mmCIF file of C-alpha atoms in Angstrom:
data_model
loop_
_atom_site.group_PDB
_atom_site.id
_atom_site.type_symbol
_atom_site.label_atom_id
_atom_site.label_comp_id
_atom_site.label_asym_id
_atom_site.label_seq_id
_atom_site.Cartn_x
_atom_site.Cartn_y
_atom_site.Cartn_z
ATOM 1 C CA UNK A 1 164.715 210.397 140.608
ATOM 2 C CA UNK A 2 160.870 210.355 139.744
ATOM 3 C CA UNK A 3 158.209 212.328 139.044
ATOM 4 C CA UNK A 4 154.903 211.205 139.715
ATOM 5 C CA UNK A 5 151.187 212.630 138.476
ATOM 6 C CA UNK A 6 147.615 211.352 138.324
ATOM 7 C CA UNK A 7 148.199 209.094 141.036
ATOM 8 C CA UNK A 8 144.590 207.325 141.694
ATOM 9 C CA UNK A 9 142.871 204.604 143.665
ATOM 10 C CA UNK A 10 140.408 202.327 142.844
ATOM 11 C CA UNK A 11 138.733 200.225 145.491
ATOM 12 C CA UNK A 12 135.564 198.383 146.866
ATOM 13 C CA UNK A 13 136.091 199.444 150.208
ATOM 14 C CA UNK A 14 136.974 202.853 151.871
ATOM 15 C CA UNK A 15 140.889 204.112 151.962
ATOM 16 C CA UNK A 16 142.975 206.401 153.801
ATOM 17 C CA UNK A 17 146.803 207.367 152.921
ATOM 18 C CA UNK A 18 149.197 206.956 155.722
ATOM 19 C CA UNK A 19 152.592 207.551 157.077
ATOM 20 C CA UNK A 20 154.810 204.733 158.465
ATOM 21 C CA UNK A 21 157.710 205.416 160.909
ATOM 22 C CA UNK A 22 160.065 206.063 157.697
ATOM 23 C CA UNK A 23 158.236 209.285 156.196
ATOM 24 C CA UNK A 24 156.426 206.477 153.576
ATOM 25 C CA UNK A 25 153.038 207.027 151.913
ATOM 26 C CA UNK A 26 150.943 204.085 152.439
ATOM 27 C CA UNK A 27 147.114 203.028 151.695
ATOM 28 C CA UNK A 28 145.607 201.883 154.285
ATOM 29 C CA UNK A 29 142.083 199.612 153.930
ATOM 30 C CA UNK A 30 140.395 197.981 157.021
ATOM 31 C CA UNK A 31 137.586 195.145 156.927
ATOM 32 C CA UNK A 32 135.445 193.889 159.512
ATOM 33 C CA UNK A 33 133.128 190.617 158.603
ATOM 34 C CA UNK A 34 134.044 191.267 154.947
ATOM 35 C CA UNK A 35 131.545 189.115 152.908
ATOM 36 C CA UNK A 36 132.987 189.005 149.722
ATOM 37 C CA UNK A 37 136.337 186.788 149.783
ATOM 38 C CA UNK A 38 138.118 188.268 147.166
ATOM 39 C CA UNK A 39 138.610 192.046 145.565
ATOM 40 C CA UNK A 40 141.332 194.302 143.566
ATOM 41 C CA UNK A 41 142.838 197.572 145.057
ATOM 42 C CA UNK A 42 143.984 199.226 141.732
ATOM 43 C CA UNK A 43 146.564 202.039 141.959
ATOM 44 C CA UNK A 44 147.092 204.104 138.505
ATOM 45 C CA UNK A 45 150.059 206.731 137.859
ATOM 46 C CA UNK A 46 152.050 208.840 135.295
ATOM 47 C CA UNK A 47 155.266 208.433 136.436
ATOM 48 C CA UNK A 48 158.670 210.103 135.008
ATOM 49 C CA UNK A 49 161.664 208.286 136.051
ATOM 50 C CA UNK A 50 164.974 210.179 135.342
ATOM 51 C CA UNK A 51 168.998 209.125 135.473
ATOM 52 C CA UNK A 52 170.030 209.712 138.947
ATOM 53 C CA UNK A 53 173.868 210.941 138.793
ATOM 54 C CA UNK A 54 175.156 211.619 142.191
ATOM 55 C CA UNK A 55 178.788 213.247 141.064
ATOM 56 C CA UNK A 56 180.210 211.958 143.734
ATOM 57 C CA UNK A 57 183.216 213.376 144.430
ATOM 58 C CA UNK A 58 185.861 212.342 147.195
ATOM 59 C CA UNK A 59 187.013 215.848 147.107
ATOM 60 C CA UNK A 60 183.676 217.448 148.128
ATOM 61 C CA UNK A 61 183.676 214.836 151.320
ATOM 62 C CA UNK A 62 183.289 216.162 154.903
ATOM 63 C CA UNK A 63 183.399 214.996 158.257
ATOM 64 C CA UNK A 64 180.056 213.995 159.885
ATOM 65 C CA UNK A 65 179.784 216.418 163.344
ATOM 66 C CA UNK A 66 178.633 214.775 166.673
ATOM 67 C CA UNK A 67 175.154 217.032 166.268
ATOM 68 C CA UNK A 68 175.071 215.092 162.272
ATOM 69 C CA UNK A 69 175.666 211.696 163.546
ATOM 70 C CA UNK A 70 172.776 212.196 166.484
ATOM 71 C CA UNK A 71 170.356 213.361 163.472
ATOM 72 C CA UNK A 72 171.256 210.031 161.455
ATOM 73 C CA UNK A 73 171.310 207.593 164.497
ATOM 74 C CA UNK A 74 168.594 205.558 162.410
ATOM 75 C CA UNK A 75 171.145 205.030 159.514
ATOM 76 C CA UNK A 76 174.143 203.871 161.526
ATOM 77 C CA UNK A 77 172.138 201.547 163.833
ATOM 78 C CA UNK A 78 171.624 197.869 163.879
ATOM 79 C CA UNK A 79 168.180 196.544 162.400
ATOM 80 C CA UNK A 80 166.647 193.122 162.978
ATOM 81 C CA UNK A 81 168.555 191.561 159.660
ATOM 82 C CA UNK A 82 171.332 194.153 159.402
ATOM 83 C CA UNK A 83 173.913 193.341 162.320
ATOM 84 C CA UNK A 84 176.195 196.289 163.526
ATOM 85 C CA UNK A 85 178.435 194.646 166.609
ATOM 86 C CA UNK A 86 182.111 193.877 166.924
ATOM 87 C CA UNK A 87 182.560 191.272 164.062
ATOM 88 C CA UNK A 88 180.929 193.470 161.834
ATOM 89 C CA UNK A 89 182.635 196.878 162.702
ATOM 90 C CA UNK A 90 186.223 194.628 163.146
ATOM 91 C CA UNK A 91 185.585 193.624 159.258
ATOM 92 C CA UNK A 92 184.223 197.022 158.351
ATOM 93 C CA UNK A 93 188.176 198.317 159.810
ATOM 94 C CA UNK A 94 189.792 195.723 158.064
ATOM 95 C CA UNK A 95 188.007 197.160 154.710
ATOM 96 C CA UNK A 96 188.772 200.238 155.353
ATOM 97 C CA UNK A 97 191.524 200.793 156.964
ATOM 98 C CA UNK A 98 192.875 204.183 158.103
ATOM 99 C CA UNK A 99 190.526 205.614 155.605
ATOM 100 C CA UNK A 100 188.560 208.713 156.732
ATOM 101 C CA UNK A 101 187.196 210.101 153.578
ATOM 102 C CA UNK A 102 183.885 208.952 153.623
ATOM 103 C CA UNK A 103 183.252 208.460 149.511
ATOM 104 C CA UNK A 104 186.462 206.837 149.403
ATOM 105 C CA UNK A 105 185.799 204.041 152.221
ATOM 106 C CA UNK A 106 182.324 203.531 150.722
ATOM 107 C CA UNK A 107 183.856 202.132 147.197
ATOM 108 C CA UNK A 108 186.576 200.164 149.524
ATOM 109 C CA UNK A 109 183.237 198.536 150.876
ATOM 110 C CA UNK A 110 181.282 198.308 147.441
ATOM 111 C CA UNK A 111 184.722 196.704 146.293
ATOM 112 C CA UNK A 112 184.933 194.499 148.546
ATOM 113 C CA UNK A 113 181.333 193.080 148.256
ATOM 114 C CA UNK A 114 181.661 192.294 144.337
ATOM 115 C CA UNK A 115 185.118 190.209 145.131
ATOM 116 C CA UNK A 116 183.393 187.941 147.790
ATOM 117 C CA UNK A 117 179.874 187.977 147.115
ATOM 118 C CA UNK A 118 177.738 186.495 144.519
ATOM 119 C CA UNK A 119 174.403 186.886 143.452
ATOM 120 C CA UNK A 120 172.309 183.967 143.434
ATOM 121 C CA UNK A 121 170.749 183.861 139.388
ATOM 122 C CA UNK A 122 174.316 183.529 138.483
ATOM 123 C CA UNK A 123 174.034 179.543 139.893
ATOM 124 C CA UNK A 124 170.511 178.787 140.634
ATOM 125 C CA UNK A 125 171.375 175.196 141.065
ATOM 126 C CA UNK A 126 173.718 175.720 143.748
ATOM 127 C CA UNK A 127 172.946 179.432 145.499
ATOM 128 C CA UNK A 128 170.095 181.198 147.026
ATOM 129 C CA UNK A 129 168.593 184.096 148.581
ATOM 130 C CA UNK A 130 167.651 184.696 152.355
ATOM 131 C CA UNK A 131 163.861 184.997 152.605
ATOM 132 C CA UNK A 132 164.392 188.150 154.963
ATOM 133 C CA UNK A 133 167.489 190.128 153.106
ATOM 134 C CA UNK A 134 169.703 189.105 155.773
ATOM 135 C CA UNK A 135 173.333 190.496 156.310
ATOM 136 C CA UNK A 136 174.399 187.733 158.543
ATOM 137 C CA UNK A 137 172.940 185.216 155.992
ATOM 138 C CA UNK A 138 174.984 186.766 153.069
ATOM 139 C CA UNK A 139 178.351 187.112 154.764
ATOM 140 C CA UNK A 140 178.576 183.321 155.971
ATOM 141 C CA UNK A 141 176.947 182.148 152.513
ATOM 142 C CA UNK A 142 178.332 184.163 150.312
ATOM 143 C CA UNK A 143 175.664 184.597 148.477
ATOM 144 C CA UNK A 144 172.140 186.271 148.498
ATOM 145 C CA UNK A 145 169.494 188.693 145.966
ATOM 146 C CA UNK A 146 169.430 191.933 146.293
ATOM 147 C CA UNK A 147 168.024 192.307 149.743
ATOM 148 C CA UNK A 148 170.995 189.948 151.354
ATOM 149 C CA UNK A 149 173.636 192.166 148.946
ATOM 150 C CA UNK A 150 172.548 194.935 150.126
ATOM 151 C CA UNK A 151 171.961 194.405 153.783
ATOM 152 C CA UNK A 152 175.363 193.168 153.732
ATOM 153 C CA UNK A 153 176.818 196.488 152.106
ATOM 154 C CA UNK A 154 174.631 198.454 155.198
ATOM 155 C CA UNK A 155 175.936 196.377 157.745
ATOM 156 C CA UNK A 156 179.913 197.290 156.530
ATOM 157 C CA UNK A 157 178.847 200.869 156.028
ATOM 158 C CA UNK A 158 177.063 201.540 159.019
ATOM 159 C CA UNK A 159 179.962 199.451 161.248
ATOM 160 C CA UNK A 160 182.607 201.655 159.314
ATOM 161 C CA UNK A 161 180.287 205.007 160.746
ATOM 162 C CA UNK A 162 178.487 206.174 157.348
ATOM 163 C CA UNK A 163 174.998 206.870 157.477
ATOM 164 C CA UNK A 164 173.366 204.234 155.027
ATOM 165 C CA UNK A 165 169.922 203.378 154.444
ATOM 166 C CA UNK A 166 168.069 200.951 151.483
ATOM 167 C CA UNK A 167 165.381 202.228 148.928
ATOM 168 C CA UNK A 168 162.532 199.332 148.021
ATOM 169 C CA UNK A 169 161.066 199.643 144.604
ATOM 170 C CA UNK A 170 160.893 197.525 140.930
ATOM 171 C CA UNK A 171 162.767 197.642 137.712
ATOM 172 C CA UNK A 172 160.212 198.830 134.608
ATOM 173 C CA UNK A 173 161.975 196.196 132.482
ATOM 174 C CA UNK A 174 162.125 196.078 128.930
ATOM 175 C CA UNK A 175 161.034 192.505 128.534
ATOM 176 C CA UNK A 176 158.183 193.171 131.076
ATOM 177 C CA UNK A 177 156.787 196.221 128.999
ATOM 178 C CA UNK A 178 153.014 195.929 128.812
ATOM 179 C CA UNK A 179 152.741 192.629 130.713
ATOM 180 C CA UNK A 180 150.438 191.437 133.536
ATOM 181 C CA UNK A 181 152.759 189.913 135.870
ATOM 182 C CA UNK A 182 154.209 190.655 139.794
ATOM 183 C CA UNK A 183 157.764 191.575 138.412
ATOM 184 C CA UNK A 184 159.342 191.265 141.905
ATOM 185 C CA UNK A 185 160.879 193.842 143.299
ATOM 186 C CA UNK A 186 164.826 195.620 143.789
ATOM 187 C CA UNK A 187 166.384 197.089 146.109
ATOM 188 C CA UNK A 188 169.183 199.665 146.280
ATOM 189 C CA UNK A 189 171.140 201.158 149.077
ATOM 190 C CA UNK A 190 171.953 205.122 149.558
ATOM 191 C CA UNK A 191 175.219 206.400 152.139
ATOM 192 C CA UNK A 192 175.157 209.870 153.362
ATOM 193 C CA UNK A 193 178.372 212.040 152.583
ATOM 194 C CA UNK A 194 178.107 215.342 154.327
ATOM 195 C CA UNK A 195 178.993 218.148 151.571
ATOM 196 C CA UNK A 196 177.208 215.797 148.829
ATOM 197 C CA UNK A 197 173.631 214.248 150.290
ATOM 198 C CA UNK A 198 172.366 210.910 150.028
ATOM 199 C CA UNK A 199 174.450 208.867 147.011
ATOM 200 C CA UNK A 200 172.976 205.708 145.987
ATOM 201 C CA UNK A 201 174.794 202.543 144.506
ATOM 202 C CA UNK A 202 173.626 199.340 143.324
ATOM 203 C CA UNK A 203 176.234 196.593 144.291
ATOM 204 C CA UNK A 204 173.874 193.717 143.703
ATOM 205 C CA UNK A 205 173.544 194.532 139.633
ATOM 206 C CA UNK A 206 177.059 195.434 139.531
ATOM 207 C CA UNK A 207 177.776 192.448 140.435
ATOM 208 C CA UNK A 208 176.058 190.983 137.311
ATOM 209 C CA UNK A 209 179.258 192.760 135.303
ATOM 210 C CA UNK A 210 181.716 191.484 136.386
ATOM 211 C CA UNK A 211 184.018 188.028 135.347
ATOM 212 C CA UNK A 212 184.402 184.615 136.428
ATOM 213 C CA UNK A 213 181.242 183.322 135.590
ATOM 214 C CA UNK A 214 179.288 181.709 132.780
ATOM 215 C CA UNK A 215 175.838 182.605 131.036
ATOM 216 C CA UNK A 216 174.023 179.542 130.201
ATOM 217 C CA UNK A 217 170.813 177.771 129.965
ATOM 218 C CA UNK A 218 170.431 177.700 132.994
ATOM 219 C CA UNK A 219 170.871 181.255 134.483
ATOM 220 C CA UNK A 220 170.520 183.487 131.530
ATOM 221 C CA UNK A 221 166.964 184.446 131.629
ATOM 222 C CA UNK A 222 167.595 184.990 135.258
ATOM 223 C CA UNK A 223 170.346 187.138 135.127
ATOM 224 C CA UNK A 224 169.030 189.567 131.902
ATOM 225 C CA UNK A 225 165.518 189.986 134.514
ATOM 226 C CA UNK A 226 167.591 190.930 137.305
ATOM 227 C CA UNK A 227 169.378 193.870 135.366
ATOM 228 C CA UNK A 228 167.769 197.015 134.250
ATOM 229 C CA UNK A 229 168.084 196.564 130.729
ATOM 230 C CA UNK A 230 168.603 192.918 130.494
ATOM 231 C CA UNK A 231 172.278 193.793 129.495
ATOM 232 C CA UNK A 232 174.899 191.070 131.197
ATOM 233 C CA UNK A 233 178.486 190.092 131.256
ATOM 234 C CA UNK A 234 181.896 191.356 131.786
ATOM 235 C CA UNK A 235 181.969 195.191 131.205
ATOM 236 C CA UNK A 236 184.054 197.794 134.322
ATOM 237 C CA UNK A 237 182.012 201.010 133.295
ATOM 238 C CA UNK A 238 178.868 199.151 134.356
ATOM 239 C CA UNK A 239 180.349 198.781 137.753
ATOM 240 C CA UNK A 240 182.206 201.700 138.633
ATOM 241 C CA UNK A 241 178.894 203.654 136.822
ATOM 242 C CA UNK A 242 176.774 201.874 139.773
ATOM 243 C CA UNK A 243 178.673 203.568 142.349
ATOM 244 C CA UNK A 244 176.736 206.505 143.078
ATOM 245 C CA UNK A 245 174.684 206.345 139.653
ATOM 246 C CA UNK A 246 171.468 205.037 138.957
ATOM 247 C CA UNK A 247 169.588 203.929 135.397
ATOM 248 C CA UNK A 248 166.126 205.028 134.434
ATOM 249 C CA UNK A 249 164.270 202.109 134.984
ATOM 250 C CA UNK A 250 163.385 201.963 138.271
ATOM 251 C CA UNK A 251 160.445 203.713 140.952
ATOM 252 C CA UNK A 252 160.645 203.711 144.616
ATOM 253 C CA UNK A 253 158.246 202.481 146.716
ATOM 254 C CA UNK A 254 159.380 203.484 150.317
ATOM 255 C CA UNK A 255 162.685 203.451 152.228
ATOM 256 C CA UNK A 256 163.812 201.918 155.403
ATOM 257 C CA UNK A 257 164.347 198.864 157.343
ATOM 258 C CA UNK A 258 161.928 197.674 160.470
ATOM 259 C CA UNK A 259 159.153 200.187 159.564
ATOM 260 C CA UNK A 260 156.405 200.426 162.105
ATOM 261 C CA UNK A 261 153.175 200.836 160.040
ATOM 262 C CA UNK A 262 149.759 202.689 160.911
ATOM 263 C CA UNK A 263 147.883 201.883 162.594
ATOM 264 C CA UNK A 264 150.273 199.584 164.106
ATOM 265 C CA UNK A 265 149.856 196.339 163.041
ATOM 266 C CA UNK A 266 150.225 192.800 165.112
ATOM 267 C CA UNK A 267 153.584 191.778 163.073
ATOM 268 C CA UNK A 268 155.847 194.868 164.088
ATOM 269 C CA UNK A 269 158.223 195.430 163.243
ATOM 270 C CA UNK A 270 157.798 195.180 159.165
ATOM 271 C CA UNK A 271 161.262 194.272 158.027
ATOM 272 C CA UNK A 272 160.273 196.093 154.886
ATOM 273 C CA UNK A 273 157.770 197.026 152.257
ATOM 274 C CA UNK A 274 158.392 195.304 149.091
ATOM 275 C CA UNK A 275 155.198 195.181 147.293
ATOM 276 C CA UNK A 276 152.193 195.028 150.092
ATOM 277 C CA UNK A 277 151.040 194.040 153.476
ATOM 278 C CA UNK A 278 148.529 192.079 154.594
ATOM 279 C CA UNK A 279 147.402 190.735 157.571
ATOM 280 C CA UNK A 280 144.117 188.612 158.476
ATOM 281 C CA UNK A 281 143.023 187.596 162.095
ATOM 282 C CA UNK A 282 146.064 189.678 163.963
ATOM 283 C CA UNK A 283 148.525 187.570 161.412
ATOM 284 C CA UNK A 284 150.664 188.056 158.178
ATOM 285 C CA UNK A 285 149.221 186.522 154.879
ATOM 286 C CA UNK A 286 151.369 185.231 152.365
ATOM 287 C CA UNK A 287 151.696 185.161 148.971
ATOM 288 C CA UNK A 288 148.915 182.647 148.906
ATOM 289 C CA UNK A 289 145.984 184.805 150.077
ATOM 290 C CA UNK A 290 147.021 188.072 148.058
ATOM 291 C CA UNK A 291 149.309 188.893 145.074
ATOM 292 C CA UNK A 292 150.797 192.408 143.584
ATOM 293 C CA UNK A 293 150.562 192.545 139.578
ATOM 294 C CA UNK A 294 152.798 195.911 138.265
ATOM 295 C CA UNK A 295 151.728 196.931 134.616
ATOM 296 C CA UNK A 296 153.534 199.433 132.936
ATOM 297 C CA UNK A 297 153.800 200.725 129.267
ATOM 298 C CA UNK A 298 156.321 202.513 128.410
ATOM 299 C CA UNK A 299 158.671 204.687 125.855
ATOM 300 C CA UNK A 300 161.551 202.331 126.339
#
């Protein structure tokens, strides 16, 4: 949960704030024969991020209607890197089971994700991530970042008929506090139980908590980045508090999978909004034309 005040922009050129297929808030900047070659956008907020505790609650569970599941079509529907077909709805079963409680089959799901997939800081020699947060890519590797984890965990949900969508946004990590660098981004999914709302989980950190593998040299800087407190290491009430909770230290940037932008850009659909887009000449610019810097102070 967040709340957000003085939001302001600071740029050379002029800016509207737009609306992508998802409900996001965008900013939106055009250029035609630009002569300069290089300029800052600068966004500034207040923001108040808050514990999100779902108190999710199997009991409270109820069936999704035919009118609920026509309203949520989006959220149990295939995207471009999140497959729902016949493998993935015959493994989402096989998860499952008989299981109609809704809460209940989602932790069968998150379950099963931590006992066959690992995330890739805890090896860096030997794993790594999709470049598109791929389901398909993290169910045959076993492995993936958050984006992969997390597709996966859609894929399973949506095959096994619960609403799920993923939430884009960044850590505000302790280490980070006060210093000029991207920081990357995280992602989180959230499954709809009707009689409770949207509950969010975070399988990927979880993941970091649980046993079996070693903290060295090698990975350890990795892994304390890629949790919310730079915490690590064996500990159960870090992973069953990740199912349907969420820490502090985090703000959203948008939600949704295969967003079509507007105006409608050349590369559409955008398989997500993770920091920026940018496109020059009708085509996508990387990370070598244009870079996102987050700077945040804060209380903790």
């Amino acid at each position: 949960l967040q709340k957000l005040q003085n939001f302001r922009i600071a740029a050379p050129f002029s800016h509207k704030v737009v609306k992508d297929s998802a409900g996001n808030e965008t900013i939106f900047i055009e250029l035609k024969n630009p002569k300069r070659r290089e300029f800052t956008v600068t966004e500034t907020f207040n923001i108040t991020r808050m514990e999100q505790v779902s108190g999710v609650d199997a009991k409270k569970a109820k069936s999704l209607s035919a009118r609920d599941r026509n309203k949520l079509a989006p959220d149990l529907s295939a995207n471009t890197h999140i497959l729902v077909n016949d493998d993935t709805r015959k493994l989402a079963a096989e998860i499952v089971g008989k299981e109609k409680n809704s809460v209940v089959a989602s932790r069968k799901i998150y379950d099963w994700v931590l006992a066959n997939i690992d995330y890739w800081v805890k090896d860096p020699k030997n794993k790594k991530a999709s470049p598109v947060g791929s389901s398909e890519y993290c169910l045959s590797s076993k492995t993936g970042n958050c984006t992969d984890f997390h597709s996966l965990y859609t894929s399973l949900s949506r095959s096994a008929g619960i609403p799920t969508r993923m939430v884009y946004g960044s850590f505000f990590k302790a280490d980070l506090n006060q210093t000029d660098a991207d920081q990357s981004y995280h992602c989180w999914p959230e499954f709809y139980v009707k009689g409770i709302g949207w509950v969010p989980n975070d399988v990927a950190v979880a993941d970091l908590y649980t046993s079996g593998y070693e903290v060295n040299d090698t990975n350890e800087r990795l892994v304390r980045l890629t949790t919310a407190d730079g915490s690590h290491g064996a500990n159960m009430a870090k992973v069953d508090y990740y199912f349907g909770n969420l820490d502090e230290r985090r703000v959203t940037w948008s939600r949704g999978r295969d967003l079509i932008l507007s105006p409608k850009p050349a590369n559409t659909p955008l398989n997500a909004m993770t920091k920026a887009y940018v496109e020059i000449d009708g085509k996508a610019a990387g990370s070598d034309v244009w870079a996102r810097k987050l700077t945040f102070s804060g209380k903790k």
